[in-house]
Coordinates of C-alpha atoms in Angstrom, one line a residue:
Chain Y
A10 CA 42.8 -84.3 -95.1
Q11 CA 41.9 -80.8 -94.2
S12 CA 44.0 -77.7 -94.9
V13 CA 44.0 -74.0 -94.6
A14 CA 45.7 -71.4 -96.8
Q15 CA 46.5 -67.9 -95.9
P16 CA 48.0 -66.5 -99.1
E17 CA 49.4 -63.4 -97.7
D18 CA 52.3 -63.4 -95.1
Q19 CA 51.7 -59.8 -94.4
V20 CA 49.0 -57.3 -94.9
N21 CA 49.6 -53.5 -94.6
V22 CA 46.8 -51.0 -94.2
A23 CA 46.5 -47.4 -93.0
E24 CA 44.5 -46.6 -89.8
G25 CA 40.9 -45.9 -90.6
N26 CA 40.9 -47.9 -93.8
P27 CA 39.1 -51.2 -94.2
L28 CA 41.1 -54.4 -93.9
T29 CA 40.8 -57.9 -95.3
V30 CA 42.8 -60.9 -94.3
K31 CA 42.3 -63.8 -96.7
C32 CA 41.7 -67.5 -95.8
T33 CA 40.8 -70.4 -98.0
Y34 CA 40.2 -74.0 -96.9
S35 CA 39.9 -77.5 -98.1
V36 CA 38.0 -80.1 -96.2
S37 CA 35.9 -83.2 -96.9
G38 CA 32.5 -82.4 -95.4
N39 CA 31.1 -79.4 -93.7
P40 CA 33.6 -77.1 -92.2
Y41 CA 33.8 -75.3 -88.9
L42 CA 35.9 -72.2 -89.4
F43 CA 37.6 -70.0 -86.8
W44 CA 39.7 -66.9 -86.6
Y45 CA 42.3 -66.3 -83.9
V46 CA 44.6 -63.3 -83.2
Q47 CA 48.0 -63.5 -81.5
Y48 CA 49.8 -60.5 -80.0
P49 CA 53.5 -60.7 -79.3
N50 CA 54.5 -63.2 -76.6
R51 CA 50.9 -64.1 -76.0
G52 CA 48.7 -67.1 -76.8
L53 CA 45.9 -67.0 -79.3
Q54 CA 42.7 -65.2 -78.8
F55 CA 39.5 -66.3 -80.3
L56 CA 37.8 -63.7 -82.6
L57 CA 34.9 -65.5 -84.3
K58 CA 33.6 -68.7 -85.8
Y59 CA 31.4 -70.0 -88.5
I60 CA 29.4 -73.1 -87.7
T61 CA 26.2 -72.8 -89.7
G62 CA 23.6 -70.3 -90.7
D63 CA 24.3 -66.7 -91.8
N64 CA 27.4 -66.5 -94.0
L65 CA 28.4 -63.2 -92.4
V66 CA 29.7 -63.7 -88.9
K67 CA 30.4 -60.9 -86.5
G68 CA 33.0 -61.3 -83.7
S69 CA 35.1 -59.4 -81.2
Y70 CA 36.7 -56.0 -81.6
G71 CA 34.6 -55.1 -84.6
F72 CA 35.8 -58.0 -86.8
E73 CA 33.6 -60.0 -89.1
A74 CA 34.1 -62.8 -91.6
E75 CA 32.2 -63.9 -94.6
F76 CA 31.8 -67.6 -95.3
N77 CA 31.7 -68.4 -99.0
K78 CA 31.1 -72.1 -99.7
S79 CA 31.5 -71.9 -103.5
Q80 CA 34.9 -70.2 -103.2
T81 CA 35.8 -72.2 -100.0
S82 CA 36.9 -69.0 -98.4
F83 CA 36.5 -67.3 -95.0
H84 CA 38.0 -63.9 -95.2
L85 CA 38.4 -61.7 -92.1
K86 CA 37.3 -58.1 -92.4
K87 CA 37.0 -54.9 -90.4
P88 CA 35.5 -51.7 -91.7
S89 CA 38.1 -49.4 -90.1
A90 CA 41.4 -50.6 -89.0
L91 CA 43.1 -49.5 -85.7
V92 CA 46.9 -49.4 -85.0
S93 CA 46.1 -51.8 -82.1
D94 CA 44.8 -54.4 -84.6
S95 CA 48.4 -55.0 -85.6
A96 CA 49.1 -58.6 -84.8
L97 CA 49.4 -62.1 -86.2
Y98 CA 46.1 -63.6 -87.5
F99 CA 45.3 -67.3 -87.8
C100 CA 42.5 -69.0 -89.7
A101 CA 41.6 -72.5 -88.7
V102 CA 39.3 -75.2 -89.8
R103 CA 37.9 -78.3 -88.3
V104 CA 35.6 -81.0 -89.7
L105 CA 33.9 -83.7 -87.7
N106 CA 35.6 -87.0 -88.5
S107 CA 34.5 -90.2 -86.9
G108 CA 33.2 -88.4 -83.9
Y109 CA 36.3 -86.4 -83.1
S110 CA 38.2 -83.7 -85.0
T111 CA 41.4 -81.7 -84.8
L112 CA 41.8 -78.0 -85.5
T113 CA 44.1 -77.2 -88.5
F114 CA 45.7 -73.8 -88.6
G115 CA 46.9 -71.7 -91.5
K116 CA 50.4 -70.3 -91.4
G117 CA 49.2 -66.9 -90.2
T118 CA 49.1 -63.4 -91.7
M119 CA 50.8 -60.5 -90.0
L120 CA 48.6 -57.5 -90.1
L121 CA 50.4 -54.1 -89.8
V122 CA 48.3 -51.0 -89.4
S123 CA 50.1 -47.7 -89.9
P124 CA 49.1 -44.5 -88.1
Chain V
K19 CA 36.7 -67.1 -64.8
A20 CA 40.5 -67.5 -64.8
G21 CA 42.0 -68.3 -68.2
V22 CA 44.2 -71.2 -69.3
T23 CA 47.4 -71.1 -67.3
Q24 CA 50.7 -72.7 -68.4
T25 CA 53.8 -73.2 -66.3
P26 CA 56.6 -72.5 -66.6
R27 CA 56.5 -69.6 -69.1
Y28 CA 60.1 -70.0 -70.1
L29 CA 62.5 -72.9 -70.1
I30 CA 66.0 -73.4 -71.2
K31 CA 67.3 -76.9 -71.6
T32 CA 70.2 -78.7 -73.3
R33 CA 70.1 -81.4 -75.9
G34 CA 69.3 -84.8 -74.5
Q35 CA 67.4 -83.6 -71.4
Q36 CA 63.8 -84.0 -70.9
V37 CA 61.1 -81.5 -70.0
T38 CA 57.6 -81.4 -68.5
L39 CA 55.2 -78.6 -69.3
S40 CA 52.0 -78.1 -67.4
C41 CA 48.6 -76.7 -68.4
S42 CA 45.6 -75.8 -66.2
P43 CA 42.4 -75.4 -68.3
I44 CA 39.5 -73.1 -67.7
S45 CA 37.3 -74.4 -64.9
G46 CA 34.7 -76.7 -66.4
H47 CA 36.6 -77.4 -69.6
R48 CA 37.2 -81.0 -70.2
S49 CA 39.2 -81.0 -73.3
V50 CA 42.9 -80.0 -73.5
S51 CA 44.9 -79.7 -76.7
W52 CA 48.6 -79.0 -77.2
Y53 CA 50.2 -77.2 -80.1
Q54 CA 53.8 -76.5 -81.1
Q55 CA 54.4 -73.1 -82.7
T56 CA 57.6 -72.4 -84.6
P57 CA 58.4 -69.7 -87.2
G58 CA 59.0 -72.2 -89.9
Q59 CA 56.2 -74.7 -89.3
G60 CA 53.6 -72.5 -87.8
L61 CA 51.1 -74.1 -85.4
Q62 CA 51.2 -77.8 -85.4
F63 CA 48.8 -80.0 -83.4
L64 CA 50.5 -82.4 -80.9
F65 CA 47.6 -84.1 -79.1
E66 CA 44.3 -83.7 -77.4
Y67 CA 43.0 -85.2 -74.2
F68 CA 39.5 -85.6 -73.0
S69 CA 38.5 -87.2 -69.7
E70 CA 42.1 -88.5 -69.1
T71 CA 42.1 -90.2 -72.5
Q72 CA 44.2 -89.2 -75.5
R73 CA 41.6 -88.7 -78.2
N74 CA 43.7 -87.3 -81.1
K75 CA 47.4 -87.3 -81.8
G76 CA 49.4 -85.3 -84.3
N77 CA 52.3 -86.3 -86.4
F78 CA 55.1 -86.1 -83.8
P79 CA 57.7 -88.6 -82.7
G80 CA 57.1 -90.7 -79.6
R81 CA 59.4 -88.4 -77.6
F82 CA 56.4 -86.2 -77.3
S83 CA 53.9 -87.5 -74.8
G84 CA 51.2 -86.2 -72.5
R85 CA 48.6 -87.0 -70.0
Q86 CA 45.6 -85.6 -68.4
F87 CA 44.5 -85.8 -64.8
S88 CA 41.1 -86.2 -63.3
N89 CA 40.8 -82.5 -62.6
S90 CA 41.5 -81.9 -66.4
R91 CA 45.0 -80.4 -65.8
S92 CA 47.4 -81.7 -68.4
E93 CA 51.1 -82.2 -68.7
M94 CA 53.2 -82.8 -71.8
N95 CA 56.6 -84.3 -71.7
V96 CA 59.4 -84.2 -74.3
S97 CA 62.2 -86.6 -73.8
T98 CA 65.7 -86.6 -75.3
L99 CA 65.4 -83.0 -76.4
E100 CA 66.7 -81.8 -79.8
L101 CA 67.6 -78.4 -81.0
G102 CA 64.5 -78.5 -83.3
D103 CA 62.3 -78.8 -80.2
S104 CA 62.8 -75.2 -79.5
A105 CA 59.4 -73.6 -79.8
L106 CA 56.4 -72.0 -78.2
Y107 CA 54.2 -74.8 -76.7
L108 CA 50.6 -73.7 -76.5
C109 CA 47.9 -75.3 -74.5
A110 CA 44.2 -74.8 -75.3
S111 CA 41.1 -75.9 -73.5
S112 CA 37.5 -76.1 -74.5
F113 CA 34.3 -77.3 -72.8
D114 CA 34.1 -80.2 -75.2
V115 CA 35.5 -80.6 -78.7
G116 CA 34.3 -84.1 -79.6
T117 CA 30.7 -84.6 -78.6
S118 CA 29.8 -81.0 -79.4
G119 CA 30.7 -81.7 -83.0
G120 CA 33.7 -79.4 -83.0
R121 CA 31.6 -76.2 -82.5
D122 CA 33.4 -75.1 -79.4
E123 CA 36.2 -72.6 -79.8
Q124 CA 39.4 -73.3 -77.9
F125 CA 40.9 -70.9 -75.4
F126 CA 44.6 -70.7 -75.4
G127 CA 47.1 -70.2 -72.7
P128 CA 50.1 -67.8 -73.0
G129 CA 52.4 -70.7 -73.9
T130 CA 55.7 -72.0 -72.6
R131 CA 58.8 -70.8 -74.5
L132 CA 61.2 -73.7 -74.7
T133 CA 64.8 -73.1 -75.8
V134 CA 67.0 -76.1 -76.4
L135 CA 70.8 -75.4 -76.4

């Protein structure tokens, strides 16, 4: 079975400071990893994904994530936070299984960026 | 391209009723997945359809069902509604989840907020 853990329910950061939202995963096989963001009363928006190749993945809105196989982590980062980054962030994992695969999400981390 | 659309956006039903939710994927996308989002359980996978066939199913009772039409539009139905079915139901589409090896990201609609009284 595959699973995702987001150990922090909430992350607080001041505008202009770097931010990190943590994600660890557990799968049997090679993972495909995704980050999504959800604003209030909206669906999820895709930010970035790791499939293969470089461990540092760059995505939308200045976000990036680092894949660490030994630590089974895929932390989301941004060098300088904006108040508009405040939202709910989800990490998700998928692994190919018998030709098909489902996407498993973490519980989500609320990011609050203060002015 | 237009995004994923879901109708209706809001629904209020009473226990025991049934409900049908609709999802129109992005043009050209063949895979449609449904998720239930609640504050307590987070995002839970309901089922996935590809070319009118259910390809994966989550751990939900048989009251939850779905289908996909030849134009890739999808509907999900919940019968005999219970209070615990109150949730945001999200639909997501992708070009192809299965044969691409799971590399494709999913694009989500705004969701249907179902309230069961």
